[in-house]
GROMACS .gro file of C-alpha atoms in nm:
model
  363
    1MET     CA    1  -0.338  -5.141  -8.722
    2THR     CA    2  -0.417  -4.821  -8.915
    3ASN     CA    3  -0.142  -4.595  -9.031
    4PRO     CA    4  -0.114  -4.269  -8.836
    5LYS     CA    5  -0.200  -3.952  -9.021
    6ILE     CA    6   0.104  -3.778  -9.169
    7ALA     CA    7  -0.028  -3.430  -9.083
    8PRO     CA    8  -0.318  -3.292  -8.885
    9LYS     CA    9  -0.615  -3.209  -9.103
   10VAL     CA   10  -0.771  -2.863  -9.093
   11ALA     CA   11  -1.105  -2.824  -9.272
   12VAL     CA   12  -1.181  -2.464  -9.375
   13VAL     CA   13  -1.560  -2.459  -9.419
   14VAL     CA   14  -1.598  -2.085  -9.501
   15PRO     CA   15  -1.294  -1.971  -9.703
   16TRP     CA   16  -1.288  -1.597  -9.640
   17ASP     CA   17  -0.913  -1.553  -9.674
   18ARG     CA   18  -0.896  -1.479 -10.045
   19SER     CA   19  -0.525  -1.412 -10.021
   20GLY     CA   20  -0.468  -1.769  -9.902
   21GLU     CA   21  -0.194  -1.643  -9.668
   22SER     CA   22  -0.340  -1.806  -9.356
   23TYR     CA   23  -0.381  -2.139  -9.536
   24ARG     CA   24  -0.019  -2.132  -9.647
   25TYR     CA   25   0.082  -2.043  -9.294
   26MET     CA   26  -0.099  -2.347  -9.157
   27GLU     CA   27   0.053  -2.569  -9.425
   28ASP     CA   28   0.400  -2.441  -9.339
   29ALA     CA   29   0.325  -2.527  -8.977
   30GLY     CA   30   0.262  -2.888  -9.085
   31CYS     CA   31  -0.113  -2.898  -9.149
   32ASP     CA   32  -0.303  -3.064  -9.429
   33VAL     CA   33  -0.555  -2.790  -9.518
   34ALA     CA   34  -0.880  -2.886  -9.693
   35ILE     CA   35  -1.050  -2.575  -9.826
   36ALA     CA   36  -1.421  -2.561  -9.914
   37ASP     CA   37  -1.550  -2.448 -10.249
   38ALA     CA   38  -1.524  -2.071 -10.289
   39ALA     CA   39  -1.904  -2.055 -10.316
   40TRP     CA   40  -1.922  -2.146  -9.946
   41ALA     CA   41  -1.753  -1.815  -9.858
   42SER     CA   42  -2.096  -1.647  -9.872
   43GLY     CA   43  -2.219  -1.872  -9.593
   44PHE     CA   44  -2.442  -2.073  -9.827
   45HIS     CA   45  -2.425  -2.350 -10.091
   46ALA     CA   46  -2.308  -2.632  -9.864
   47THR     CA   47  -2.502  -2.945  -9.787
   48ARG     CA   48  -2.464  -3.179  -9.495
   49GLY     CA   49  -2.320  -3.440  -9.727
   50THR     CA   50  -2.057  -3.212  -9.879
   51TYR     CA   51  -1.980  -3.073  -9.532
   52VAL     CA   52  -1.914  -3.421  -9.391
   53GLU     CA   53  -1.703  -3.508  -9.697
   54LEU     CA   54  -1.485  -3.198  -9.652
   55CYS     CA   55  -1.446  -3.244  -9.276
   56ASN     CA   56  -1.391  -3.621  -9.275
   57GLY     CA   57  -1.088  -3.698  -9.056
   58ALA     CA   58  -1.047  -3.338  -8.942
   59ASP     CA   59  -0.853  -3.254  -8.628
   60ALA     CA   60  -0.972  -2.892  -8.654
   61ILE     CA   61  -1.257  -2.716  -8.832
   62SER     CA   62  -1.227  -2.349  -8.912
   63GLY     CA   63  -1.474  -2.100  -9.051
   64ALA     CA   64  -1.795  -1.904  -8.992
   65ARG     CA   65  -2.160  -2.004  -8.995
   66LEU     CA   66  -2.301  -2.198  -9.288
   67GLU     CA   67  -2.672  -2.138  -9.325
   68GLY     CA   68  -2.889  -2.447  -9.313
   69ILE     CA   69  -2.627  -2.665  -9.145
   70PRO     CA   70  -2.667  -2.662  -8.767
   71ILE     CA   71  -2.359  -2.798  -8.595
   72SER     CA   72  -2.542  -3.060  -8.391
   73GLY     CA   73  -2.406  -3.334  -8.171
   74ASP     CA   74  -2.465  -3.605  -8.430
   75LEU     CA   75  -2.277  -3.400  -8.689
   76LEU     CA   76  -1.982  -3.342  -8.455
   77ALA     CA   77  -1.976  -3.714  -8.378
   78GLU     CA   78  -1.894  -3.774  -8.745
   79PHE     CA   79  -1.544  -3.643  -8.673
   80PRO     CA   80  -1.390  -3.853  -8.391
   81ASP     CA   81  -1.049  -3.685  -8.413
   82LEU     CA   82  -1.188  -3.331  -8.386
   83ARG     CA   83  -1.027  -3.133  -8.107
   84ILE     CA   84  -1.131  -2.775  -8.194
   85TYR     CA   85  -1.410  -2.596  -8.382
   86CYS     CA   86  -1.251  -2.258  -8.450
   87ARG     CA   87  -1.519  -2.003  -8.532
   88TYR     CA   88  -1.397  -1.722  -8.753
   89ASN     CA   89  -1.642  -1.470  -8.620
   90ILE     CA   90  -1.790  -1.385  -8.277
   91GLY     CA   91  -2.121  -1.577  -8.301
   92TYR     CA   92  -2.154  -1.953  -8.239
   93ASP     CA   93  -2.524  -1.997  -8.162
   94ASP     CA   94  -2.559  -2.255  -8.443
   95ILE     CA   95  -2.320  -2.489  -8.258
   96ASP     CA   96  -2.457  -2.731  -7.997
   97LEU     CA   97  -2.217  -2.636  -7.719
   98ALA     CA   98  -2.352  -2.899  -7.481
   99ALA     CA   99  -2.285  -3.171  -7.735
  100ALA     CA  100  -1.939  -3.036  -7.816
  101THR     CA  101  -1.861  -3.025  -7.444
  102GLU     CA  102  -1.976  -3.385  -7.395
  103LEU     CA  103  -1.756  -3.493  -7.686
  104GLY     CA  104  -1.457  -3.309  -7.549
  105VAL     CA  105  -1.438  -3.066  -7.840
  106ILE     CA  106  -1.355  -2.706  -7.762
  107VAL     CA  107  -1.529  -2.426  -7.949
  108THR     CA  108  -1.355  -2.091  -7.989
  109ASN     CA  109  -1.450  -1.763  -8.145
  110SER     CA  110  -1.268  -1.453  -8.269
  111PRO     CA  111  -1.391  -1.142  -8.081
  112VAL     CA  112  -1.173  -0.888  -8.263
  113GLU     CA  113  -1.236  -0.516  -8.223
  114SER     CA  114  -1.260  -0.456  -8.598
  115ASN     CA  115  -1.573  -0.677  -8.590
  116TRP     CA  116  -1.754  -0.591  -8.267
  117GLY     CA  117  -1.645  -0.226  -8.286
  118ALA     CA  118  -1.797  -0.208  -8.635
  119VAL     CA  119  -2.126  -0.344  -8.503
  120ALA     CA  120  -2.139  -0.067  -8.240
  121GLU     CA  121  -2.069   0.194  -8.507
  122ASN     CA  122  -2.333   0.049  -8.735
  123THR     CA  123  -2.587   0.056  -8.454
  124PHE     CA  124  -2.499   0.420  -8.389
  125ALA     CA  125  -2.553   0.493  -8.758
  126PHE     CA  126  -2.890   0.314  -8.752
  127MET     CA  127  -2.986   0.525  -8.452
  128LEU     CA  128  -2.891   0.856  -8.611
  129GLY     CA  129  -3.047   0.765  -8.942
  130LEU     CA  130  -3.385   0.696  -8.779
  131LEU     CA  131  -3.381   0.975  -8.521
  132LYS     CA  132  -3.276   1.236  -8.776
  133ASN     CA  133  -3.514   1.089  -9.036
  134LEU     CA  134  -3.244   1.105  -9.300
  135ARG     CA  135  -3.401   0.870  -9.551
  136ALA     CA  136  -3.737   1.050  -9.549
  137ARG     CA  137  -3.568   1.391  -9.575
  138ASP     CA  138  -3.361   1.274  -9.871
  139THR     CA  139  -3.672   1.141 -10.048
  140HIS     CA  140  -3.859   1.465  -9.967
  141VAL     CA  141  -3.604   1.685 -10.142
  142LYS     CA  142  -3.555   1.446 -10.437
  143GLU     CA  143  -3.931   1.453 -10.496
  144GLY     CA  144  -3.929   1.833 -10.515
  145GLY     CA  145  -4.004   1.921 -10.157
  146TRP     CA  146  -3.827   2.176  -9.938
  147ARG     CA  147  -3.910   2.303  -9.592
  148GLU     CA  148  -4.282   2.284  -9.637
  149ASP     CA  149  -4.405   1.961  -9.475
  150GLU     CA  150  -4.050   1.843  -9.430
  151PRO     CA  151  -4.009   1.525  -9.219
  152GLY     CA  152  -3.915   1.607  -8.860
  153ALA     CA  153  -3.607   1.503  -8.668
  154THR     CA  154  -3.522   1.436  -8.302
  155TYR     CA  155  -3.271   1.633  -8.099
  156LEU     CA  156  -3.075   1.377  -7.901
  157GLY     CA  157  -2.895   1.536  -7.607
  158ARG     CA  158  -2.996   1.740  -7.304
  159ARG     CA  159  -2.967   2.116  -7.341
  160HIS     CA  160  -2.917   2.416  -7.117
  161ASP     CA  161  -3.273   2.533  -7.196
  162GLY     CA  162  -3.410   2.250  -6.989
  163TYR     CA  163  -3.463   1.986  -7.259
  164GLY     CA  164  -3.372   1.659  -7.100
  165GLY     CA  165  -3.268   1.471  -7.412
  166ILE     CA  166  -3.362   1.118  -7.512
  167THR     CA  167  -3.306   0.793  -7.328
  168VAL     CA  168  -3.126   0.507  -7.499
  169GLY     CA  169  -3.179   0.158  -7.363
  170ILE     CA  170  -2.900  -0.096  -7.421
  171ILE     CA  171  -2.984  -0.464  -7.363
  172GLY     CA  172  -2.650  -0.633  -7.307
  173LEU     CA  173  -2.349  -0.437  -7.179
  174GLY     CA  174  -2.078  -0.653  -7.333
  175ARG     CA  175  -1.824  -0.544  -7.593
  176VAL     CA  176  -2.073  -0.397  -7.838
  177GLY     CA  177  -2.307  -0.244  -7.582
  178SER     CA  178  -2.018  -0.088  -7.394
  179ARG     CA  179  -1.867   0.062  -7.708
  180LEU     CA  180  -2.206   0.199  -7.811
  181SER     CA  181  -2.242   0.361  -7.469
  182ASP     CA  182  -1.899   0.517  -7.514
  183LEU     CA  183  -1.993   0.649  -7.860
  184LEU     CA  184  -2.303   0.815  -7.710
  185GLN     CA  185  -2.119   1.004  -7.435
  186PRO     CA  186  -2.063   1.333  -7.627
  187TRP     CA  187  -2.431   1.336  -7.728
  188ARG     CA  188  -2.545   1.398  -7.366
  189VAL     CA  189  -2.819   1.137  -7.371
  190ARG     CA  190  -2.941   0.932  -7.077
  191ILE     CA  191  -2.829   0.568  -7.106
  192LEU     CA  192  -3.010   0.277  -6.944
  193ALA     CA  193  -2.861  -0.070  -6.964
  194TYR     CA  194  -2.993  -0.413  -6.874
  195ASP     CA  195  -2.739  -0.687  -6.812
  196PRO     CA  196  -2.774  -0.907  -6.502
  197TYR     CA  197  -2.432  -1.059  -6.559
  198VAL     CA  198  -2.227  -0.740  -6.545
  199GLU     CA  199  -2.089  -0.583  -6.227
  200ASP     CA  200  -2.191  -0.234  -6.120
  201SER     CA  201  -1.838  -0.105  -6.192
  202LYS     CA  202  -1.887  -0.161  -6.563
  203PHE     CA  203  -2.210   0.042  -6.563
  204ILE     CA  204  -2.027   0.322  -6.385
  205HIS     CA  205  -1.728   0.302  -6.622
  206HIS     CA  206  -1.954   0.342  -6.929
  207ASN     CA  207  -2.184   0.601  -6.768
  208ALA     CA  208  -2.493   0.378  -6.793
  209GLU     CA  209  -2.770   0.342  -6.536
  210ARG     CA  210  -2.852  -0.016  -6.438
  211ALA     CA  211  -3.218  -0.092  -6.505
  212ASP     CA  212  -3.441  -0.396  -6.513
  213LEU     CA  213  -3.573  -0.493  -6.854
  214GLU     CA  214  -3.927  -0.359  -6.794
  215THR     CA  215  -3.804  -0.019  -6.682
  216LEU     CA  216  -3.570   0.004  -6.981
  217LEU     CA  217  -3.847  -0.080  -7.227
  218LYS     CA  218  -4.091   0.171  -7.074
  219GLU     CA  219  -3.851   0.466  -7.042
  220SER     CA  220  -3.629   0.437  -7.354
  221ASP     CA  221  -3.674   0.631  -7.674
  222VAL     CA  222  -3.434   0.387  -7.839
  223VAL     CA  223  -3.408   0.017  -7.750
  224THR     CA  224  -3.111  -0.168  -7.895
  225LEU     CA  225  -3.016  -0.533  -7.853
  226HIS     CA  226  -2.657  -0.648  -7.788
  227CYS     CA  227  -2.672  -0.982  -7.614
  228ASP     CA  228  -2.582  -1.339  -7.703
  229LEU     CA  229  -2.844  -1.581  -7.833
  230ASN     CA  230  -2.900  -1.871  -7.596
  231ASP     CA  231  -3.185  -2.053  -7.422
  232GLU     CA  232  -3.233  -1.762  -7.182
  233THR     CA  233  -3.236  -1.482  -7.441
  234ARG     CA  234  -3.415  -1.649  -7.734
  235ARG     CA  235  -3.709  -1.423  -7.826
  236ILE     CA  236  -3.632  -1.196  -7.533
  237ILE     CA  237  -3.828  -0.933  -7.725
  238GLY     CA  238  -4.180  -1.028  -7.829
  239GLU     CA  239  -4.537  -0.903  -7.822
  240ALA     CA  240  -4.538  -0.826  -7.449
  241GLU     CA  241  -4.210  -0.637  -7.466
  242PHE     CA  242  -4.309  -0.428  -7.766
  243GLY     CA  243  -4.633  -0.348  -7.578
  244LYS     CA  244  -4.430  -0.193  -7.297
  245MET     CA  245  -4.236   0.041  -7.525
  246GLN     CA  246  -4.337   0.395  -7.608
  247SER     CA  247  -4.530   0.445  -7.934
  248SER     CA  248  -4.259   0.696  -8.040
  249ALA     CA  249  -3.974   0.456  -7.968
  250ILE     CA  250  -3.739   0.300  -8.219
  251PHE     CA  251  -3.600  -0.052  -8.195
  252ILE     CA  252  -3.265  -0.180  -8.322
  253ASN     CA  253  -3.131  -0.537  -8.349
  254ALA     CA  254  -2.776  -0.588  -8.476
  255ALA     CA  255  -2.710  -0.892  -8.252
  256ARG     CA  256  -2.898  -1.209  -8.347
  257GLY     CA  257  -3.228  -1.261  -8.525
  258GLY     CA  258  -3.346  -1.525  -8.278
  259LEU     CA  259  -3.357  -1.265  -8.002
  260VAL     CA  260  -3.675  -1.121  -8.147
  261ASP     CA  261  -4.016  -1.256  -8.240
  262GLN     CA  262  -4.026  -1.114  -8.590
  263ASP     CA  263  -4.403  -1.155  -8.628
  264ALA     CA  264  -4.441  -0.947  -8.310
  265LEU     CA  265  -4.201  -0.691  -8.454
  266PHE     CA  266  -4.407  -0.664  -8.772
  267HIS     CA  267  -4.732  -0.614  -8.579
  268ALA     CA  268  -4.572  -0.359  -8.346
  269LEU     CA  269  -4.457  -0.152  -8.645
  270ASP     CA  270  -4.767  -0.206  -8.854
  271GLY     CA  271  -5.001  -0.125  -8.565
  272GLY     CA  272  -4.807   0.174  -8.437
  273SER     CA  273  -4.696   0.024  -8.102
  274ILE     CA  274  -4.349   0.152  -8.189
  275ALA     CA  275  -4.244   0.411  -8.444
  276ALA     CA  276  -3.956   0.256  -8.635
  277ALA     CA  277  -3.695  -0.020  -8.639
  278ALA     CA  278  -3.357  -0.104  -8.785
  279ILE     CA  279  -3.263  -0.468  -8.833
  280ASP     CA  280  -2.933  -0.626  -8.940
  281VAL     CA  281  -3.014  -0.985  -8.835
  282TYR     CA  282  -3.310  -1.218  -8.897
  283GLU     CA  283  -3.451  -1.546  -8.771
  284THR     CA  284  -3.410  -1.681  -9.125
  285GLU     CA  285  -3.129  -1.543  -9.339
  286PRO     CA  286  -3.175  -1.404  -9.589
  287PRO     CA  287  -3.534  -1.316  -9.498
  288PRO     CA  288  -3.791  -1.486  -9.724
  289LYS     CA  289  -3.909  -1.267 -10.013
  290GLN     CA  290  -4.261  -1.285  -9.870
  291SER     CA  291  -4.152  -1.163  -9.524
  292PRO     CA  292  -4.391  -0.889  -9.411
  293LEU     CA  293  -4.096  -0.690  -9.274
  294LEU     CA  294  -3.993  -0.615  -9.630
  295GLY     CA  295  -4.321  -0.430  -9.699
  296LEU     CA  296  -4.305  -0.179  -9.414
  297GLY     CA  297  -4.136   0.097  -9.615
  298ASP     CA  298  -3.978   0.377  -9.415
  299LYS     CA  299  -4.091   0.225  -9.085
  300ILE     CA  300  -3.798  -0.016  -9.100
  301MET     CA  301  -3.436   0.008  -9.212
  302LEU     CA  302  -3.282  -0.323  -9.317
  303ALA     CA  303  -2.926  -0.446  -9.369
  304PRO     CA  304  -2.795  -0.791  -9.481
  305HIS     CA  305  -2.631  -0.909  -9.156
  306SER     CA  306  -2.332  -0.694  -9.240
  307ALA     CA  307  -2.280  -0.466  -8.937
  308GLY     CA  308  -1.943  -0.626  -8.860
  309ARG     CA  309  -1.822  -0.611  -9.221
  310THR     CA  310  -1.623  -0.296  -9.289
  311THR     CA  311  -1.313  -0.173  -9.468
  312SER     CA  312  -1.022   0.004  -9.309
  313GLY     CA  313  -0.940   0.291  -9.540
  314GLY     CA  314  -1.064   0.126  -9.858
  315GLY     CA  315  -1.075  -0.220 -10.014
  316ARG     CA  316  -1.309  -0.516  -9.991
  317ALA     CA  317  -1.534  -0.538  -9.686
  318THR     CA  318  -1.435  -0.817  -9.448
  319MET     CA  319  -1.542  -0.932  -9.105
  320GLY     CA  320  -1.239  -0.851  -8.896
  321GLY     CA  321  -0.999  -0.875  -9.191
  322ALA     CA  322  -0.638  -0.964  -9.125
  323GLU     CA  323  -0.681  -0.921  -8.751
  324ASN     CA  324  -0.947  -1.187  -8.743
  325ILE     CA  325  -0.762  -1.429  -8.969
  326SER     CA  326  -0.445  -1.396  -8.762
  327MET     CA  327  -0.628  -1.459  -8.433
  328GLN     CA  328  -0.812  -1.761  -8.571
  329THR     CA  329  -0.495  -1.916  -8.714
  330GLU     CA  330  -0.304  -1.884  -8.390
  331ILE     CA  331  -0.596  -2.023  -8.186
  332LEU     CA  332  -0.619  -2.325  -8.415
  333LEU     CA  333  -0.248  -2.402  -8.417
  334THR     CA  334  -0.231  -2.371  -8.038
  335ALA     CA  335  -0.494  -2.643  -8.003
  336LEU     CA  336  -0.315  -2.866  -8.253
  337ARG     CA  337  -0.002  -2.833  -8.038
  338GLY     CA  338  -0.199  -2.983  -7.749
  339GLU     CA  339  -0.227  -2.653  -7.559
  340VAL     CA  340  -0.542  -2.470  -7.447
  341PRO     CA  341  -0.599  -2.170  -7.673
  342LYS     CA  342  -0.764  -1.843  -7.585
  343CYS     CA  343  -1.129  -1.754  -7.661
  344VAL     CA  344  -1.276  -2.091  -7.557
  345VAL     CA  345  -1.654  -2.041  -7.529
  346ASN     CA  346  -1.731  -2.382  -7.368
  347PRO     CA  347  -1.478  -2.403  -7.086
  348ASP     CA  348  -1.668  -2.694  -6.932
  349ALA     CA  349  -1.523  -2.904  -7.215
  350LEU     CA  350  -1.167  -2.850  -7.096
  351PRO     CA  351  -1.141  -3.145  -6.845
  352ALA     CA  352  -1.243  -3.394  -7.115
  353TRP     CA  353  -1.037  -3.210  -7.377
  354ARG     CA  354  -0.726  -3.223  -7.161
  355LYS     CA  355  -0.764  -3.599  -7.111
  356ARG     CA  356  -0.786  -3.651  -7.486
  357PHE     CA  357  -0.552  -3.393  -7.630
  358GLU     CA  358  -0.342  -3.196  -7.381
  359GLY     CA  359   0.028  -3.241  -7.452
  360LYS     CA  360  -0.038  -3.431  -7.778
  361ASN     CA  361   0.133  -3.212  -8.034
  362LEU     CA  362   0.030  -3.289  -8.393
  363LEU     CA  363   0.266  -3.033  -8.550
   0.00000   0.00000   0.00000
């Protein structure tokens, strides 16, 4: 007979809490906390072998995405005691939810406002930067230009002189899409939204017109993506969709790289099917140095998957900061107490999870 574990093991695979406060809190609660190498905090530098070594015997795994290590069913099966995979951020598309559900492992995320609200703000900044042509105007003046041949800019909102304003199309009216719609209200633009899973009352509350995807693409001056990545939405925007957009339209993706066929995006920009784009997320991260998107100049504005990383009045940029760390820690400890935590993204796993773990307090 094997000896029981003295304390539940928590494996921290992406150590973002540089203060160490959350790790000490978990240790004080009775956990054995195994923390990954600090180099993993960037989301890179782990291998499957080192990952398995760190997480061996874990009752809980905590952290964000590690590039190059998909959380597949065979990987999850390496950890027979695992009861929760506690994702530090909002996204979890690298985790095989069906496999986790079959194994009776719950997956949670941390949808904190400081993260998703920042993504909405960043999208708004992308939009203004492109519509007002700020980068080109800055370059024009720095190169000695003035008002002669100055780059033009778009007026956003409807006016009393009869100008109807632009139309912004939001694909996905969840947290980020709804906040973006709210940010746009004072600008007097027309807002179209496509989300077949949201009730009419939410469209009304955020002053957005419900539209099908084809109508949104055809009528919008700005198309911006804010939906989850899953089997239904993977490459939801490709050659056919770019072909339906106006040649003057701009396209923004601050959701997930896999939502867009990036070859189709390049050809749409290079061939003039659309006017400009702003991208924070990529199918492969970071994008390969030979990616054609990097050679499009002012037609595309790029960011390093950082829309959710901000500071609050100064300091180091974090994804959710203390709010996120606090939520993640409480979710994890709740599961280790044998109770169902909040923010479970695979609720179909709960029947099997309850049979295995409910009421079994490890703390």
